[in-house]
Amino acid sequence: MNIRTLISSLFLTIGASTALAGPVMLDAKLDSASMLMGTLNTLRLEVVQDKGTKGHFPLFEKYGPEGILTLLNDSIEIGRPSKIDTLEVGSGRIQINYELPLQAFDSGVYRLPEIAYASGTDTSRSKPLLLTVVPVNVTANDSIAPLTDVADAENPSVFDKIPDPVYNYWWAFLLGLLIIAAGIWAWIRYKKDGTILPAKPETPPYEQAITALRQLKARKLWESGREKEYYTELTDILRRYLDRRFGIKAMEMTSNEIMSHLADVDNQDVPREKIRDILDMADFVKFAMVRPLPDDNVALYRNAVDFVESTRPAPQADNAALNPPKNKEDGDGNNGVNAGLRGRRKRKDDSAERISGPRMKVGKSNKKGRPSGNDGKEVKR
């Protein structure tokens, strides 16, 4: 036999062997298409191929250090093959059977993906499988021995003990705690101070009175013939000042009562007569319908300013002036009123017909500039 004939025979043998080689076939099935959550099931893989053919499952490359691979977002766990059998099926072909333990820890219906088997340049795929996982409804008397214990976490952490709702929505719980804490703080502050917002610093009585007097002057009430309104506001400014500066509840008192309480103030430098002039004129205007002359209005306004300026507390006494003691036992006695303990001093009350100080012209002016009051005469204070 020559060399050409030998080579032709060899190629014919190889071609015949290739023609007889069968395809690789793969089948997958489950022992049960329905299982209880946490119990074991078996995934069976059957590979039929020619003898001597080598192949592998790419899926097996995903096994972790503990020999477990997961599918469908960790809902299904598959262990390493627990058993591998090889059988001859004739015609030079073999069948390899794989048994893989399978578990599921979440109830539901799952569609297992196709499983691939690579052999040389050929790749076979199994059909997808449906698996129903039934939840376990147990009571205190049910035995759960057949169920598999829950596996420990690979990297345990203290956060594993936190419930999932708290772990996933920690910011909502934190916000709720802050709201509760703010509510408790607001309630305590309201019970203590009667308000939640911090109180604005109170204006000292001197500054409040001076500002009110300047605003009253700027309104030019008596210049426009509104003398009654002018003296009402002028006396109200002084009454508020006496209340805050000396603790005299002047807003609720008559003119005589104000002077009686003002006489109880131990400070001898208080210009009481300036207050009396203003109160007397105010009574005349409001009750006797008397219209004072412009000079009287200017002079009494100056009396009000002088009274406030002369009774202005020293800078170090500003805080005490804002909260004047009502009794001598409550303060230093310089600005307080001892009306409660010492009693009201008896004093001869000047009549409303008397106006202290220099002579004051009262009444409407006639065209010649002379006063024309009730009887057209000057009235002594």
Coordinates of C-alpha atoms in Angstrom, one line a residue:
M1 CA 0.0 0.0 0.0
N2 CA 1.5 3.2 -1.1
I3 CA 1.6 6.4 1.1
R4 CA -1.3 8.1 -0.9
T5 CA -3.6 5.2 -0.2
L6 CA -2.7 5.2 3.5
I7 CA -3.4 8.9 3.9
S8 CA -6.8 8.6 2.2
S9 CA -7.8 5.7 4.5
L10 CA -6.9 7.8 7.6
F11 CA -9.0 10.7 6.5
L12 CA -12.0 8.5 5.7
T13 CA -11.7 6.9 9.2
I14 CA -11.6 10.3 10.9
G15 CA -14.6 11.5 8.9
A16 CA -16.6 8.4 9.7
S17 CA -15.9 8.9 13.5
T18 CA -16.9 12.5 13.3
A19 CA -20.1 11.6 11.5
L20 CA -21.0 9.0 14.2
A21 CA -20.4 11.5 17.1
G22 CA -23.7 12.5 18.7
P23 CA -24.8 15.8 20.1
V24 CA -24.6 16.6 23.8
M25 CA -28.0 16.6 25.5
L26 CA -28.9 18.2 28.9
D27 CA -32.0 17.7 30.9
A28 CA -33.0 19.3 34.3
K29 CA -35.8 18.4 36.7
L30 CA -36.8 18.8 40.3
D31 CA -37.9 16.0 42.7
S32 CA -40.9 18.2 43.6
A33 CA -42.3 21.3 41.9
S34 CA -43.7 22.4 45.2
M35 CA -41.9 22.6 48.5
L36 CA -42.2 24.1 52.0
M37 CA -40.1 27.1 52.7
G38 CA -36.9 26.0 54.4
T39 CA -37.1 22.3 53.5
L40 CA -34.7 20.4 51.1
N41 CA -35.4 19.7 47.5
T42 CA -33.2 18.1 44.8
L43 CA -32.3 19.5 41.4
R44 CA -31.3 16.6 39.0
L45 CA -29.2 17.3 35.9
E46 CA -28.7 14.6 33.2
V47 CA -26.0 15.0 30.6
V48 CA -25.8 12.5 27.6
Q49 CA -22.6 12.7 25.5
D50 CA -20.1 10.5 23.7
K51 CA -17.4 8.8 25.7
G52 CA -14.3 10.8 26.1
T53 CA -16.1 14.1 25.6
K54 CA -15.2 16.7 28.3
G55 CA -17.6 19.4 29.4
H56 CA -18.5 21.5 32.4
F57 CA -21.3 23.7 33.9
P58 CA -20.4 27.4 33.9
L59 CA -22.9 27.8 36.8
F60 CA -20.7 25.7 39.1
E61 CA -18.0 28.4 38.9
K62 CA -20.2 30.6 41.0
Y63 CA -20.0 28.5 44.2
G64 CA -18.8 30.4 47.2
P65 CA -16.3 29.3 49.9
E66 CA -19.1 27.5 51.7
G67 CA -20.1 25.5 48.6
I68 CA -23.4 27.4 48.0
L69 CA -24.5 29.4 45.0
T70 CA -27.6 31.6 44.9
L71 CA -30.3 32.4 42.3
L72 CA -33.0 34.9 41.9
N73 CA -31.7 37.6 44.3
D74 CA -30.6 35.0 47.0
S75 CA -34.1 33.5 47.1
I76 CA -32.9 30.1 46.0
E77 CA -29.7 28.3 47.3
I78 CA -28.1 25.4 45.5
G79 CA -25.3 23.3 47.1
R80 CA -22.5 21.4 45.5
P81 CA -23.5 18.1 43.8
S82 CA -24.1 15.5 46.5
K83 CA -23.9 12.6 44.0
I84 CA -22.6 12.1 40.5
D85 CA -23.3 8.8 38.6
T86 CA -22.1 7.8 35.1
L87 CA -24.0 5.2 33.1
E88 CA -23.3 3.7 29.6
V89 CA -26.3 4.1 27.3
G90 CA -24.7 2.2 24.3
S91 CA -23.4 3.4 20.9
G92 CA -20.4 4.8 22.6
R93 CA -22.4 7.3 24.7
I94 CA -22.7 7.8 28.4
Q95 CA -25.1 9.5 30.8
I96 CA -23.9 11.6 33.7
N97 CA -26.4 12.3 36.5
Y98 CA -25.9 15.1 39.0
E99 CA -27.9 15.5 42.2
L100 CA -27.8 19.1 43.8
P101 CA -29.5 20.0 47.1
L102 CA -31.8 23.0 46.7
Q103 CA -33.4 25.2 49.3
A104 CA -35.7 28.3 49.3
F105 CA -36.3 30.7 52.2
D106 CA -38.9 33.0 50.7
S107 CA -42.3 31.9 49.7
G108 CA -43.6 32.4 46.2
V109 CA -43.5 31.0 42.7
Y110 CA -40.0 31.1 41.0
R111 CA -38.9 30.4 37.5
L112 CA -35.5 28.8 37.6
P113 CA -33.2 30.0 34.8
E114 CA -31.8 27.7 32.1
I115 CA -28.7 25.8 33.0
A116 CA -25.9 25.6 30.4
Y117 CA -23.4 22.8 29.8
A118 CA -20.4 23.6 27.7
S119 CA -18.7 20.8 25.7
G120 CA -15.9 21.9 23.4
T121 CA -17.5 24.4 21.0
D122 CA -21.0 23.1 21.7
T123 CA -23.2 24.4 24.5
S124 CA -26.4 22.8 25.6
R125 CA -29.1 24.4 27.7
S126 CA -31.8 22.9 29.9
K127 CA -35.4 24.0 29.9
P128 CA -36.5 26.5 32.6
L129 CA -38.2 25.0 35.7
L130 CA -41.1 26.4 37.8
L131 CA -40.8 26.0 41.6
T132 CA -43.6 26.9 44.1
V133 CA -42.4 27.6 47.7
V134 CA -45.2 27.4 50.3
P135 CA -44.9 29.4 53.5
V136 CA -44.7 27.5 56.8
N137 CA -47.7 28.1 59.1
V138 CA -46.7 26.8 62.5
T139 CA -48.2 27.1 65.9
A140 CA -46.7 26.5 69.3
N141 CA -47.6 22.8 69.2
D142 CA -46.2 22.1 65.7
S143 CA -42.8 20.4 65.3
I144 CA -40.4 22.2 63.1
A145 CA -37.7 19.5 63.3
P146 CA -37.8 18.6 59.6
L147 CA -37.1 22.2 58.7
T148 CA -33.5 23.4 58.1
D149 CA -32.0 25.9 60.6
V150 CA -31.3 29.4 59.3
A151 CA -27.7 29.7 58.2
D152 CA -25.5 32.3 60.0
A153 CA -24.5 35.4 58.2
E154 CA -21.1 35.2 56.4
N155 CA -19.9 38.5 58.0
P156 CA -22.0 38.9 61.2
S157 CA -22.5 42.5 62.4
V158 CA -24.3 44.1 65.3
F159 CA -26.7 45.7 62.7
D160 CA -28.0 42.2 61.9
K161 CA -30.0 42.2 65.1
I162 CA -31.8 45.4 64.1
P163 CA -35.3 44.8 62.6
D164 CA -35.5 45.4 58.9
P165 CA -38.1 48.2 59.1
V166 CA -35.8 50.1 61.6
Y167 CA -32.7 49.4 59.5
N168 CA -34.3 50.5 56.2
Y169 CA -36.2 53.5 57.6
W170 CA -33.8 54.7 60.4
W171 CA -34.1 58.3 59.2
A172 CA -37.9 58.2 59.8
F173 CA -37.5 56.9 63.3
L174 CA -34.8 59.5 64.0
L175 CA -37.1 62.2 62.7
G176 CA -39.9 60.9 64.9
L177 CA -37.6 60.9 68.0
L178 CA -36.6 64.5 67.2
I179 CA -40.2 65.6 66.9
I180 CA -41.1 63.9 70.2
A181 CA -38.1 65.5 71.9
A182 CA -39.1 69.0 70.5
G183 CA -42.7 68.5 71.7
I184 CA -41.5 67.6 75.2
W185 CA -39.2 70.6 75.3
A186 CA -42.0 72.9 74.1
W187 CA -44.4 71.6 76.7
I188 CA -41.9 72.0 79.6
R189 CA -41.1 75.6 78.4
Y190 CA -44.8 76.5 78.1
K191 CA -45.6 75.1 81.6
K192 CA -42.6 77.1 83.0
D193 CA -42.8 80.4 81.1
G194 CA -46.3 80.4 79.7
T195 CA -44.9 80.7 76.2
I196 CA -42.8 78.7 73.8
L197 CA -41.0 81.5 71.9
P198 CA -38.4 83.5 74.0
A199 CA -39.8 86.7 75.3
K200 CA -38.6 89.9 73.6
P201 CA -36.5 92.1 76.0
E202 CA -38.7 94.7 77.6
T203 CA -38.0 98.3 76.9
P204 CA -36.9 100.2 80.0
P205 CA -39.7 102.5 81.4
Y206 CA -37.7 105.6 80.8
E207 CA -37.1 104.9 77.1
Q208 CA -40.7 103.8 76.6
A209 CA -42.0 107.0 78.2
I210 CA -39.6 109.4 76.3
T211 CA -40.4 107.7 73.0
A212 CA -44.2 108.0 73.7
L213 CA -43.9 111.7 74.6
R214 CA -42.0 112.4 71.4
Q215 CA -44.6 110.6 69.3
L216 CA -47.4 112.5 71.1
K217 CA -45.7 115.8 70.4
A218 CA -45.2 115.0 66.7
R219 CA -49.0 114.3 66.3
K220 CA -49.8 118.0 67.2
L221 CA -53.1 117.1 68.8
W222 CA -53.7 120.3 70.8
E223 CA -52.6 122.5 67.8
S224 CA -55.5 121.0 65.9
G225 CA -58.0 121.6 68.7
R226 CA -58.0 118.1 70.1
E227 CA -57.0 119.1 73.7
K228 CA -59.0 116.4 75.4
E229 CA -57.4 113.6 73.3
Y230 CA -54.0 115.2 73.9
Y231 CA -54.3 115.3 77.7
T232 CA -55.8 111.8 77.8
E233 CA -52.8 110.4 76.0
L234 CA -50.3 112.5 78.0
T235 CA -51.7 111.3 81.3
D236 CA -51.8 107.7 80.1
I237 CA -48.1 107.9 79.2
L238 CA -47.3 109.1 82.7
R239 CA -49.6 106.5 84.3
R240 CA -47.8 103.7 82.5
Y241 CA -44.5 105.2 83.5
L242 CA -45.5 105.4 87.2
D243 CA -46.6 101.8 87.1
R244 CA -43.4 100.4 85.7
R245 CA -41.0 102.9 87.4
F246 CA -42.5 103.0 90.9
G247 CA -45.0 100.1 91.0
I248 CA -48.0 102.4 91.3
K249 CA -51.0 100.9 89.5
A250 CA -51.8 104.4 88.1
M251 CA -54.0 103.2 85.2
E252 CA -56.6 102.1 87.7
M253 CA -56.5 105.2 90.0
T254 CA -57.9 108.7 90.1
S255 CA -55.6 111.7 90.2
N256 CA -55.9 112.1 93.9
E257 CA -55.1 108.4 94.5
I258 CA -52.0 108.7 92.2
M259 CA -50.7 111.6 94.2
S260 CA -51.4 109.8 97.5
H261 CA -49.4 106.8 96.4
L262 CA -46.7 108.9 94.9
A263 CA -46.3 110.6 98.3
D264 CA -45.3 107.2 99.7
V265 CA -42.3 107.0 97.4
D266 CA -39.2 107.4 99.7
N267 CA -37.2 109.2 97.0
Q268 CA -37.3 112.9 98.0
D269 CA -36.1 114.0 94.6
V270 CA -39.3 113.1 92.8
P271 CA -40.9 116.3 91.4
R272 CA -44.5 115.4 92.5
E273 CA -45.8 118.9 91.8
K274 CA -45.1 118.5 88.1
I275 CA -47.3 115.4 88.0
R276 CA -50.0 117.3 90.0
D277 CA -50.1 120.2 87.5
I278 CA -50.5 117.8 84.6
L279 CA -53.2 115.7 86.3
D280 CA -55.2 118.8 87.5
M281 CA -55.2 120.3 84.0
A282 CA -56.2 117.0 82.5
D283 CA -59.1 116.8 84.8
F284 CA -60.2 120.4 83.9
V285 CA -60.0 119.6 80.2
K286 CA -61.8 116.3 80.4
F287 CA -64.5 117.1 82.9
A288 CA -64.8 120.9 83.0
M289 CA -64.5 121.3 79.2
V290 CA -61.7 123.9 79.8
R291 CA -59.4 124.7 76.9
P292 CA -55.9 125.7 78.1
L293 CA -53.8 128.3 76.4
P294 CA -51.0 127.2 74.0
D295 CA -48.4 128.3 76.6
D296 CA -50.1 126.0 79.2
N297 CA -49.8 123.0 76.8
V298 CA -46.2 123.6 76.2
A299 CA -45.4 124.1 79.8
L300 CA -47.2 120.9 80.9
Y301 CA -45.5 118.9 78.2
R302 CA -42.2 120.2 79.5
N303 CA -43.4 119.2 83.0
A304 CA -44.0 115.6 81.8
V305 CA -40.5 115.4 80.1
D306 CA -38.8 116.9 83.2
F307 CA -40.6 114.4 85.5
V308 CA -39.4 111.4 83.4
E309 CA -35.9 112.8 83.1
S310 CA -35.5 113.6 86.8
T311 CA -36.8 110.1 87.8
R312 CA -34.7 108.2 85.3
P313 CA -33.0 105.3 87.2
A314 CA -29.2 105.0 87.3
P315 CA -27.7 102.6 84.7
Q316 CA -27.0 100.0 87.4
A317 CA -30.6 100.2 88.6
D318 CA -32.2 99.7 85.2
N319 CA -32.9 96.0 85.8
A320 CA -34.5 96.8 89.2
A321 CA -36.6 99.5 87.7
L322 CA -38.1 97.1 85.2
N323 CA -39.5 95.0 88.2
P324 CA -40.0 97.5 91.1
P325 CA -40.8 95.9 94.5
K326 CA -44.2 96.6 95.8
N327 CA -43.2 96.5 99.4
K328 CA -40.1 97.6 101.2
E329 CA -39.4 94.1 102.3
D330 CA -39.2 93.0 98.7
G331 CA -36.6 95.6 97.6
D332 CA -34.1 98.2 98.7
G333 CA -36.8 100.8 99.4
N334 CA -35.4 103.4 97.0
N335 CA -38.1 102.9 94.3
G336 CA -40.7 100.8 96.0
V337 CA -44.1 101.8 97.5
N338 CA -44.8 100.7 101.0
A339 CA -48.5 101.1 100.6
G340 CA -49.4 97.6 101.8
L341 CA -47.5 97.5 105.1
R342 CA -47.3 101.2 106.2
G343 CA -50.7 102.0 104.9
R344 CA -51.6 105.0 102.9
R345 CA -50.4 108.2 104.4
K346 CA -53.2 110.5 105.2
R347 CA -52.7 113.8 103.6
K348 CA -54.9 116.8 102.9
D349 CA -56.0 116.5 99.4
D350 CA -55.9 119.6 97.3
S351 CA -59.2 120.3 95.6
A352 CA -59.5 120.0 91.9
E353 CA -60.0 123.7 91.7
R354 CA -56.4 124.3 92.7
I355 CA -53.5 124.0 90.2
S356 CA -50.0 124.1 91.7
G357 CA -47.2 126.2 90.3
P358 CA -47.3 129.6 88.6
R359 CA -50.5 131.2 87.6
M360 CA -52.0 129.6 84.5
K361 CA -54.4 131.2 82.1
V362 CA -57.4 128.9 81.4
G363 CA -60.1 129.3 78.8
K364 CA -60.6 130.2 75.2
S365 CA -58.9 133.2 73.8
N366 CA -61.0 135.9 72.3
K367 CA -60.1 137.8 69.3
K368 CA -58.0 140.3 71.3
G369 CA -55.9 137.4 72.8
R370 CA -57.5 137.6 76.3
P371 CA -58.7 134.4 77.9
S372 CA -62.5 133.9 78.0
G373 CA -63.1 130.8 80.2
N374 CA -66.1 130.2 82.3
D375 CA -66.1 133.7 83.6
G376 CA -63.3 135.2 81.6
K377 CA -61.0 135.4 84.7
E378 CA -57.6 133.8 85.3
V379 CA -57.6 130.7 87.4
K380 CA -55.0 130.1 90.0
R381 CA -53.5 126.6 90.3

